CSV table of C-alpha atoms in Angstrom, one decimal:
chain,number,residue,atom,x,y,z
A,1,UNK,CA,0.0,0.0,0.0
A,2,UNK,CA,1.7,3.4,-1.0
A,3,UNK,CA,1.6,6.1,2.0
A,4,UNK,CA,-0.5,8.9,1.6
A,5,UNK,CA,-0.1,12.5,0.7
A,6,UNK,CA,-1.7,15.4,2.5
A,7,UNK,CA,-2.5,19.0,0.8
A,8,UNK,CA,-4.1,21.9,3.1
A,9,UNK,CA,-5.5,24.6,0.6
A,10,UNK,CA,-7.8,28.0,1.3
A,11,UNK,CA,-11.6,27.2,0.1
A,12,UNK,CA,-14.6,29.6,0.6
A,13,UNK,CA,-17.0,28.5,3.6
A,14,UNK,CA,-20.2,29.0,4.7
A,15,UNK,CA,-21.4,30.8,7.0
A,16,UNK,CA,-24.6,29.5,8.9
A,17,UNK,CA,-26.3,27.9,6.2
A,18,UNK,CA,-25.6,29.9,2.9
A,19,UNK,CA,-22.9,32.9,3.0
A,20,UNK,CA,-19.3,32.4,2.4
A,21,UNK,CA,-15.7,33.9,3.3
A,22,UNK,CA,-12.8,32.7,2.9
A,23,UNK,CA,-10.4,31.4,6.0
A,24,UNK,CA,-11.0,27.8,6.7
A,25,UNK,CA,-8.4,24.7,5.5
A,26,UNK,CA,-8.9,22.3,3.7
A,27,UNK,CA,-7.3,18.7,4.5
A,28,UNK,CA,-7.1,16.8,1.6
A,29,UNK,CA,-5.6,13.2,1.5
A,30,UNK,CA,-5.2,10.7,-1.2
A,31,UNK,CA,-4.1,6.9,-1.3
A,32,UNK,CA,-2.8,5.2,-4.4
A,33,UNK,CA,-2.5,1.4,-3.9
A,34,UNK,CA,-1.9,-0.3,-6.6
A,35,UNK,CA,-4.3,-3.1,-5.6
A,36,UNK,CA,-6.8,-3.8,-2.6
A,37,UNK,CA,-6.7,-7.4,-1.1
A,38,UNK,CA,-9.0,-9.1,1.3
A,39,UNK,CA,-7.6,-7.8,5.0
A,40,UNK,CA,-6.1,-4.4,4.2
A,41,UNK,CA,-7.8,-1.9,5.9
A,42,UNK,CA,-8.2,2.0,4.8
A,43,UNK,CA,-8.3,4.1,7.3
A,44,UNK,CA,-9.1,8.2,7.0
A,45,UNK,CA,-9.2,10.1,10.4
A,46,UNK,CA,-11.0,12.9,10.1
A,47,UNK,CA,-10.1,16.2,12.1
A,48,UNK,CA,-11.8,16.4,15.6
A,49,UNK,CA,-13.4,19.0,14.7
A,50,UNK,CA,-15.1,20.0,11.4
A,51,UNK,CA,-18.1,21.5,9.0
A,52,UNK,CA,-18.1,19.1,6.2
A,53,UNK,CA,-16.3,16.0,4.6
A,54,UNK,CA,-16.1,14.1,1.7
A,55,UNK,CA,-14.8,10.6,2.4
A,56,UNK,CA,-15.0,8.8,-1.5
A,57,UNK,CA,-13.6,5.6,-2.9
A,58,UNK,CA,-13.2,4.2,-5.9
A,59,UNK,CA,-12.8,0.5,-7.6
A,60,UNK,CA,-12.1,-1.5,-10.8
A,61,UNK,CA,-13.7,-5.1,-10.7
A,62,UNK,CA,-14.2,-7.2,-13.7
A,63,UNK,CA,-17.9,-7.8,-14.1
A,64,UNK,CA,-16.9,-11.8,-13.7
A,65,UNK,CA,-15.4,-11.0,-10.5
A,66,UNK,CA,-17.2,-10.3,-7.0
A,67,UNK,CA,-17.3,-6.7,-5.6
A,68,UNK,CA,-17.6,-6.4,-2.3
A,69,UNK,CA,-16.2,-2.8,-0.4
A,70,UNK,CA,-17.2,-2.0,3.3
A,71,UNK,CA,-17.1,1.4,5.0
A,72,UNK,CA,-17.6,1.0,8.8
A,73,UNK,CA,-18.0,4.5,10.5
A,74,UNK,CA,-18.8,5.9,13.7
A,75,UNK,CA,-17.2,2.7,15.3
A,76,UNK,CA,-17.1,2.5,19.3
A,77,UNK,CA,-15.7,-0.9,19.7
A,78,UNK,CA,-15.4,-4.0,17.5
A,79,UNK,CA,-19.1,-4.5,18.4
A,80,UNK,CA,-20.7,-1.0,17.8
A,81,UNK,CA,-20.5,0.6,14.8
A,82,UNK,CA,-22.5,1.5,11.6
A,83,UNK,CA,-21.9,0.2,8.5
A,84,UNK,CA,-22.2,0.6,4.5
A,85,UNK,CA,-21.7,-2.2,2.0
A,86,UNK,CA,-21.8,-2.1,-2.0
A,87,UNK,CA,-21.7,-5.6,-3.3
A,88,UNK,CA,-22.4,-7.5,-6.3
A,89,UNK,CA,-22.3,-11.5,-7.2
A,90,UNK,CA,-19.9,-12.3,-10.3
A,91,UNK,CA,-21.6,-12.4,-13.6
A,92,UNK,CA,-21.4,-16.0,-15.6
A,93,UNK,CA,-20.1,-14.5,-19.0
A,94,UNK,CA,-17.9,-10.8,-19.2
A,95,UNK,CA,-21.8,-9.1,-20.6
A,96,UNK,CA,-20.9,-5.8,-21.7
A,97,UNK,CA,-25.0,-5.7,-23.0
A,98,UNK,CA,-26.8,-5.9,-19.3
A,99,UNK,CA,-25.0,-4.6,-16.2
A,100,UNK,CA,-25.4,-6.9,-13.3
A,101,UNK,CA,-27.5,-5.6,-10.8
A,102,UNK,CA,-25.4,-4.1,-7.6
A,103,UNK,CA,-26.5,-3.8,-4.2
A,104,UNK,CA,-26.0,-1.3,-1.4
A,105,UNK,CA,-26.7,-2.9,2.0
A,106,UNK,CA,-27.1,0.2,5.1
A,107,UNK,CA,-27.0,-1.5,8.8
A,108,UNK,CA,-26.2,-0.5,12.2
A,109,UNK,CA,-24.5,-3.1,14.4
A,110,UNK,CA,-25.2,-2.7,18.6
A,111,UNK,CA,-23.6,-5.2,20.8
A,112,UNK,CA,-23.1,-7.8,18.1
A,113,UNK,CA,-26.2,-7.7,17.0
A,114,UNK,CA,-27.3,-6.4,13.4
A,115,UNK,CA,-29.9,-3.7,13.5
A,116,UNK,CA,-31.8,-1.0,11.5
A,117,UNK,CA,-30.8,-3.0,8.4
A,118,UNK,CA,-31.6,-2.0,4.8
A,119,UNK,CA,-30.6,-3.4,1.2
A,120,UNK,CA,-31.4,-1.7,-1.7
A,121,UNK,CA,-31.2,-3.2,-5.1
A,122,UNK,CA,-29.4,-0.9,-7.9
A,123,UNK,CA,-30.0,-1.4,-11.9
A,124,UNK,CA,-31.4,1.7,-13.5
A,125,UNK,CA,-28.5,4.0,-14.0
A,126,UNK,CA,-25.8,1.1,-14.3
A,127,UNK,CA,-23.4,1.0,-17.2
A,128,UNK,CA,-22.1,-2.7,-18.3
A,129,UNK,CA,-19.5,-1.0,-20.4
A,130,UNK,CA,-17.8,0.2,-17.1
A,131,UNK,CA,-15.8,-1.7,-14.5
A,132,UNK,CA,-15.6,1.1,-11.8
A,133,UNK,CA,-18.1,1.6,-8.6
A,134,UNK,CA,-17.9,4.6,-6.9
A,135,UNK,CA,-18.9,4.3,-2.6
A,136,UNK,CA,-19.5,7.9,-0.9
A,137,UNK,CA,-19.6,9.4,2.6
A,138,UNK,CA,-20.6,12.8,2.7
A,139,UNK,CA,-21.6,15.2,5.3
A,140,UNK,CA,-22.2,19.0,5.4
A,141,UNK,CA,-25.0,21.3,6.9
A,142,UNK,CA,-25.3,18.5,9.9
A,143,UNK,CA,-26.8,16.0,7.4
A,144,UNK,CA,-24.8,12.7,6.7
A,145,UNK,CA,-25.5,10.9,3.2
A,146,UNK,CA,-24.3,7.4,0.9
A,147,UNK,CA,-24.3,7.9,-2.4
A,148,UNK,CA,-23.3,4.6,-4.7
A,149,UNK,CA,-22.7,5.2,-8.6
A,150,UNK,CA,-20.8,4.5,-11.4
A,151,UNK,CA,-19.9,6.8,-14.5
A,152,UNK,CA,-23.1,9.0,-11.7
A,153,UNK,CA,-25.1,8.7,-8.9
A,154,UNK,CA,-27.3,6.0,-9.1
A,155,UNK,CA,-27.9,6.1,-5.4
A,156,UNK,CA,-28.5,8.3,-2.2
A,157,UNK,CA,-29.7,8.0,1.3
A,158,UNK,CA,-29.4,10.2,4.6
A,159,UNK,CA,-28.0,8.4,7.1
A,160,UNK,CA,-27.7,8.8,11.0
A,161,UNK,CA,-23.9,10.0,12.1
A,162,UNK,CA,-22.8,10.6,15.4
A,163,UNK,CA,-20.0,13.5,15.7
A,164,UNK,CA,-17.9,11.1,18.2
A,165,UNK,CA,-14.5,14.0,17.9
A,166,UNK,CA,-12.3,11.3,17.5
A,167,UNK,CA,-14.1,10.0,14.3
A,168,UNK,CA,-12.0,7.0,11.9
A,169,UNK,CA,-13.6,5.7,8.7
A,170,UNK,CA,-12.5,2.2,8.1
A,171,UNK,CA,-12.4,0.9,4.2
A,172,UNK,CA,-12.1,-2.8,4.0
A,173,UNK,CA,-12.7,-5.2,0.9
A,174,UNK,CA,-14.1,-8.6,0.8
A,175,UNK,CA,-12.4,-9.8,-2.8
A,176,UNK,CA,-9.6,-8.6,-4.7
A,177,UNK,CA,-10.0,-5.0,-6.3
A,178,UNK,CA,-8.2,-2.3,-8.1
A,179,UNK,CA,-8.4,1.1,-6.4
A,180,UNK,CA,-9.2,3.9,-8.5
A,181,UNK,CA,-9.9,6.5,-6.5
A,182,UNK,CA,-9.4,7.1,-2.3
A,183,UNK,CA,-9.8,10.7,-1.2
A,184,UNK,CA,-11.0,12.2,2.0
A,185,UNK,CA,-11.8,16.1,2.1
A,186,UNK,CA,-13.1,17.4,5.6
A,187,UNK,CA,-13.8,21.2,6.2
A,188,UNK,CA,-11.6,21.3,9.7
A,189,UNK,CA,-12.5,23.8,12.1
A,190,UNK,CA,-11.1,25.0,15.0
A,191,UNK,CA,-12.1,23.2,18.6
A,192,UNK,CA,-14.4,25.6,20.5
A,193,UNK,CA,-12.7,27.7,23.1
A,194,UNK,CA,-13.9,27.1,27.0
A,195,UNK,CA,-14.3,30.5,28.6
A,196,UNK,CA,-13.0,31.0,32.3
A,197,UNK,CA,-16.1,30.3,33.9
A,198,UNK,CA,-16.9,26.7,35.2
A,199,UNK,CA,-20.4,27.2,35.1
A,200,UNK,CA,-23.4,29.4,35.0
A,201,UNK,CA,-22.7,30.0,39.0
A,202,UNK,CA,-19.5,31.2,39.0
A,203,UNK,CA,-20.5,33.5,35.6
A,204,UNK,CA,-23.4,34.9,37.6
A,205,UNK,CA,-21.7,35.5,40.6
A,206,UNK,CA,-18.7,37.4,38.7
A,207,UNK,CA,-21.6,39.6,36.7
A,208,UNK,CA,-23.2,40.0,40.1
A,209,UNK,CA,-20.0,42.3,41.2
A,210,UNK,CA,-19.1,43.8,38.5
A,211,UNK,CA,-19.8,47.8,37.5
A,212,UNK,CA,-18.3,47.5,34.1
A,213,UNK,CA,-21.3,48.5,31.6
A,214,UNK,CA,-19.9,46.3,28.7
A,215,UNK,CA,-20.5,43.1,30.8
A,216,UNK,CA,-23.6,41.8,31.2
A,217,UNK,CA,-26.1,39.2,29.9
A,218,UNK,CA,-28.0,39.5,26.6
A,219,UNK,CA,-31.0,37.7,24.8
A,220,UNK,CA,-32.1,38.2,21.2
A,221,UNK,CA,-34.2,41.3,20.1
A,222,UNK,CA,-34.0,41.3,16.7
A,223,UNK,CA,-32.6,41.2,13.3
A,224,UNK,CA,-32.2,42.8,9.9
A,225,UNK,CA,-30.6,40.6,7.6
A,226,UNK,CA,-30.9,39.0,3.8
A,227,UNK,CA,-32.4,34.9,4.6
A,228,UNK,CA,-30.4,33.7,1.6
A,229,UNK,CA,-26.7,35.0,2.6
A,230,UNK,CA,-27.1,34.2,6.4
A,231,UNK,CA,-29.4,32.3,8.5
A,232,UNK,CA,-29.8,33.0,12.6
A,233,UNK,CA,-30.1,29.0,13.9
A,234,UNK,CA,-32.1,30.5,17.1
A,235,UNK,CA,-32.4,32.5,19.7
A,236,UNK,CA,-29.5,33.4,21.1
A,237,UNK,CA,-28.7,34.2,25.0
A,238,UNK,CA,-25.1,35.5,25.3
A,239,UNK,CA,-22.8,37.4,28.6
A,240,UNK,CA,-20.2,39.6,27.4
A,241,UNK,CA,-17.5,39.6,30.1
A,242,UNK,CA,-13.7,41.6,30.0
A,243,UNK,CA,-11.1,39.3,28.7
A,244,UNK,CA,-7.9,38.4,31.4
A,245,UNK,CA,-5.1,38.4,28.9
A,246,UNK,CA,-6.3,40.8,26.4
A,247,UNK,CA,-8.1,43.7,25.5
A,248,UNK,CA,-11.5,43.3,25.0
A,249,UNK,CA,-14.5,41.2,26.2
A,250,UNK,CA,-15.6,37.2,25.2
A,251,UNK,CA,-18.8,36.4,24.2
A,252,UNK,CA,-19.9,33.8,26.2
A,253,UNK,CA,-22.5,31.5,24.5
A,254,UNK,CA,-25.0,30.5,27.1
A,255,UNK,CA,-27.7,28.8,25.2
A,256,UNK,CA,-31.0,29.3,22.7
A,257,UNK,CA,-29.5,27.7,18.8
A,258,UNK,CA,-31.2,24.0,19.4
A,259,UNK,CA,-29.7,23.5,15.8
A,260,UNK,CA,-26.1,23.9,17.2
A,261,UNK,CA,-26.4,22.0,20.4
A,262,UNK,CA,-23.8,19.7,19.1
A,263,UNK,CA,-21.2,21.7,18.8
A,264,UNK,CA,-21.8,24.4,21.2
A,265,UNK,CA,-22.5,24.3,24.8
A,266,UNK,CA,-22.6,26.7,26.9
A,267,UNK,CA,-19.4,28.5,28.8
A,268,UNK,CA,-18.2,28.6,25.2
A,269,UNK,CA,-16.5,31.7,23.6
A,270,UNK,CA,-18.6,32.6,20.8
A,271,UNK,CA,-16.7,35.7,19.7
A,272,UNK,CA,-14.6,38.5,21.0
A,273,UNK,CA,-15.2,42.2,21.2
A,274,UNK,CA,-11.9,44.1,20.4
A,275,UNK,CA,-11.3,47.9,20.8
A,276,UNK,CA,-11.3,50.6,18.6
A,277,UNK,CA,-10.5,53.7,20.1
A,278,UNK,CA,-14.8,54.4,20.0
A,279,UNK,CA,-16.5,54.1,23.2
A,280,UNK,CA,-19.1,51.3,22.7
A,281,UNK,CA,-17.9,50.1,19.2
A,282,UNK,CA,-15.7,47.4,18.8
A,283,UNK,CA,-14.4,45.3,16.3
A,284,UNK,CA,-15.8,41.9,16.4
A,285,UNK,CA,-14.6,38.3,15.7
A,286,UNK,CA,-17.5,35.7,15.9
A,287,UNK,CA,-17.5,31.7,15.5
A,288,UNK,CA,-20.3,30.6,13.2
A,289,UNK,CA,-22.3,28.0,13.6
A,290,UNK,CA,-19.6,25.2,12.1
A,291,UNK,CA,-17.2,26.9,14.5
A,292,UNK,CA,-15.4,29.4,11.4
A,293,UNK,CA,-14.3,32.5,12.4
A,294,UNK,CA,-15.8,35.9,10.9
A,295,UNK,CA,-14.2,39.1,10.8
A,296,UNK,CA,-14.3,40.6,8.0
A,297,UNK,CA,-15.2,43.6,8.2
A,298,UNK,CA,-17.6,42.2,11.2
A,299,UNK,CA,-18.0,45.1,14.2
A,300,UNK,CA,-20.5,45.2,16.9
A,301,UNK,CA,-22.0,48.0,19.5
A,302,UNK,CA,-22.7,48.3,22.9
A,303,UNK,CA,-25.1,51.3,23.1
A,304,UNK,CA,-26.2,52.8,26.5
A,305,UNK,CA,-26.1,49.7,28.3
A,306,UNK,CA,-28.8,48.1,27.3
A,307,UNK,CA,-28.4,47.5,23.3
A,308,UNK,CA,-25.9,45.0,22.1
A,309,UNK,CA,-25.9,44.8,18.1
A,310,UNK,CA,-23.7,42.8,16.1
A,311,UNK,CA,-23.0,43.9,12.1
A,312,UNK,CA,-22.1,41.7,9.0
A,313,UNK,CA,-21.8,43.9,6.8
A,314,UNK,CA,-20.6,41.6,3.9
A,315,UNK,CA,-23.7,39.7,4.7
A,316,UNK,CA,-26.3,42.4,4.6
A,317,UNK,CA,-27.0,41.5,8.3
A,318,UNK,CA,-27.2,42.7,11.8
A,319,UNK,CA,-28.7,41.1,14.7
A,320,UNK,CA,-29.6,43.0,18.1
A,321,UNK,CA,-29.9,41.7,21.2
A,322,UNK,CA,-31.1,43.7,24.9
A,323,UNK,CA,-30.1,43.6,28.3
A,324,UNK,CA,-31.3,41.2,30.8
A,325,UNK,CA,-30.5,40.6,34.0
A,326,UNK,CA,-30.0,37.0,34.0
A,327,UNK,CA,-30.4,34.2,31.5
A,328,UNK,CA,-31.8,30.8,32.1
């Protein structure tokens, strides 16, 4: 089995659901055997944190010879794991007329035991004159799909994924085959950040003291924005609270975006407020929610007290939020 070869390049990313900016990496690998035998294993690790992947492979079998490719993801142990399998039986003469029907069997395997188990017949879309099957894993938008085709897709289903952070896909073959094609492109992220505070206690209780104007806790008022360049996944409760070894204040994300439970929690740093020179207006970095950083040309205010606005200008958004005394 050759190694493999990484490439990190720039791409454009969304933001929410349908804006883009540029920023993120983007992890590419690629693995050139020149053949796949029964008992070597693939493996792609994926980054432990990230907005979308890509995980694709490739084969040449001979229409008189079996295919049979696994992908085992979200594996706990050698006895939980889900599971996707493209197979087809050997055909009795090389028919280049009438492609051999293929199969794509979906399953989920708990404690040993086989469950949630689905096999789908594929035909229509087939082409006898090829020799290469295509087996996909793709995620993005917090949906997970298979796709199966040939020269195109001749086959999709969403399927349940769980985002373990330490997540492995396994490849393994159960007769001979030539890879074609073995790529894995994930969207990596950067890890949320943990702010200071252990809880909500201990944020209430440092709120509770302070006199600084800037800090505080904040709940959704309202927005102005364009629904097709960025979406707002919920309500949004936030504390604003002066950083310890910078300038500035952290947005603390406290709860309200059901959508992004997932990924955040709450004690996470959803952005930073940076100074300007301009009482109450700051320049401001925020984390998305697939965890990608905007600030371009991104700023927020802090007016009177009691009106916290955040601007994305490149967006055609802004999205205000007003005091509260405490959050639930």
């Amino acid at each position: 089995m050759k190694a493999s070869a990484a490439i990190c390049t720039a791409i454009l990313l969304p933001l929410c659901a349908a804006a883009q900016v540029p920023g993120a990496l983007r992890h590419e690998f690629y693995h050139r055997p020149l053949e796949w035998l029964p008992g070597d294993t693939l493996r792609d690790s994926l980054p432990p944190a990230f907005a979308a992947f890509d995980a694709h492979l490739r084969v040449r079998v001979a229409s008189h010879h079996r295919l049979d490719i696994s992908l085992i993801y979200n594996r706990r142990d050698s006895l939980n794991y889900r599971l996707c399998r493209l197979y087809r039986d050997p055909a009795p003469i090389d028919d280049r007329i009438v492609a051999a029907p293929v199969y794509i069997f979906v399953s989920e395997i708990s404690g040993g035991m086989e469950v949630n188990a689905h096999t789908h017949k594929l035909s229509r879309g087939l082409n006898a004159q090829s020799d290469d099957y295509s087996l996909k894993l793709l995620r993005a938008h917090g949906t997970t799909v298979v796709v199966a085709g040939q020269d195109g897709e001749v086959f999709r289903q969403q399927l349940e994924f769980d985002d373990t952070g330490r997540e492995e896909l396994l490849w393994l073959c159960g007769e001979k085959a030539a890879v074609v094609r073995h790529t894995l492109t994930a969207d990596a992220v950067d890890e949320p950040v943990r702010s200071r505070f252990v809880d909500a206690d201990a944020l209430q209780a440092y709120l509770r003291r302070s006199t600084d104007p800037n800090e505080g806790y904040w709940v959704y008022f309202d927005r102005d924005s364009d629904p097709l360049r960025m979406s707002i996944p919920g309500n949004y409760r936030l504390a604003t609270v002066r950083r310890e070894d910078a300038d500035g204040y952290e947005i603390v994300y406290l709860g309200g975006a059901p959508k992004s439970a997932r990924r955040w929690s709450p004690m996470l740093v959803k952005g930073y407020l940076l100074p300007t020179g301009f009482t109450g207006h700051f320049d401001l970095v925020w984390f998305d929610l697939n965890g990608h950083k905007q600030q371009r040309e991104t700023s927020a205010d802090i007016t009177d007290g009691s009106s916290f606005t955040l601007y994305f200008p490149l967006h055609g958004s802004k999205v205000r939020f007003r005091r509260t005394l405490k959050t639930d």
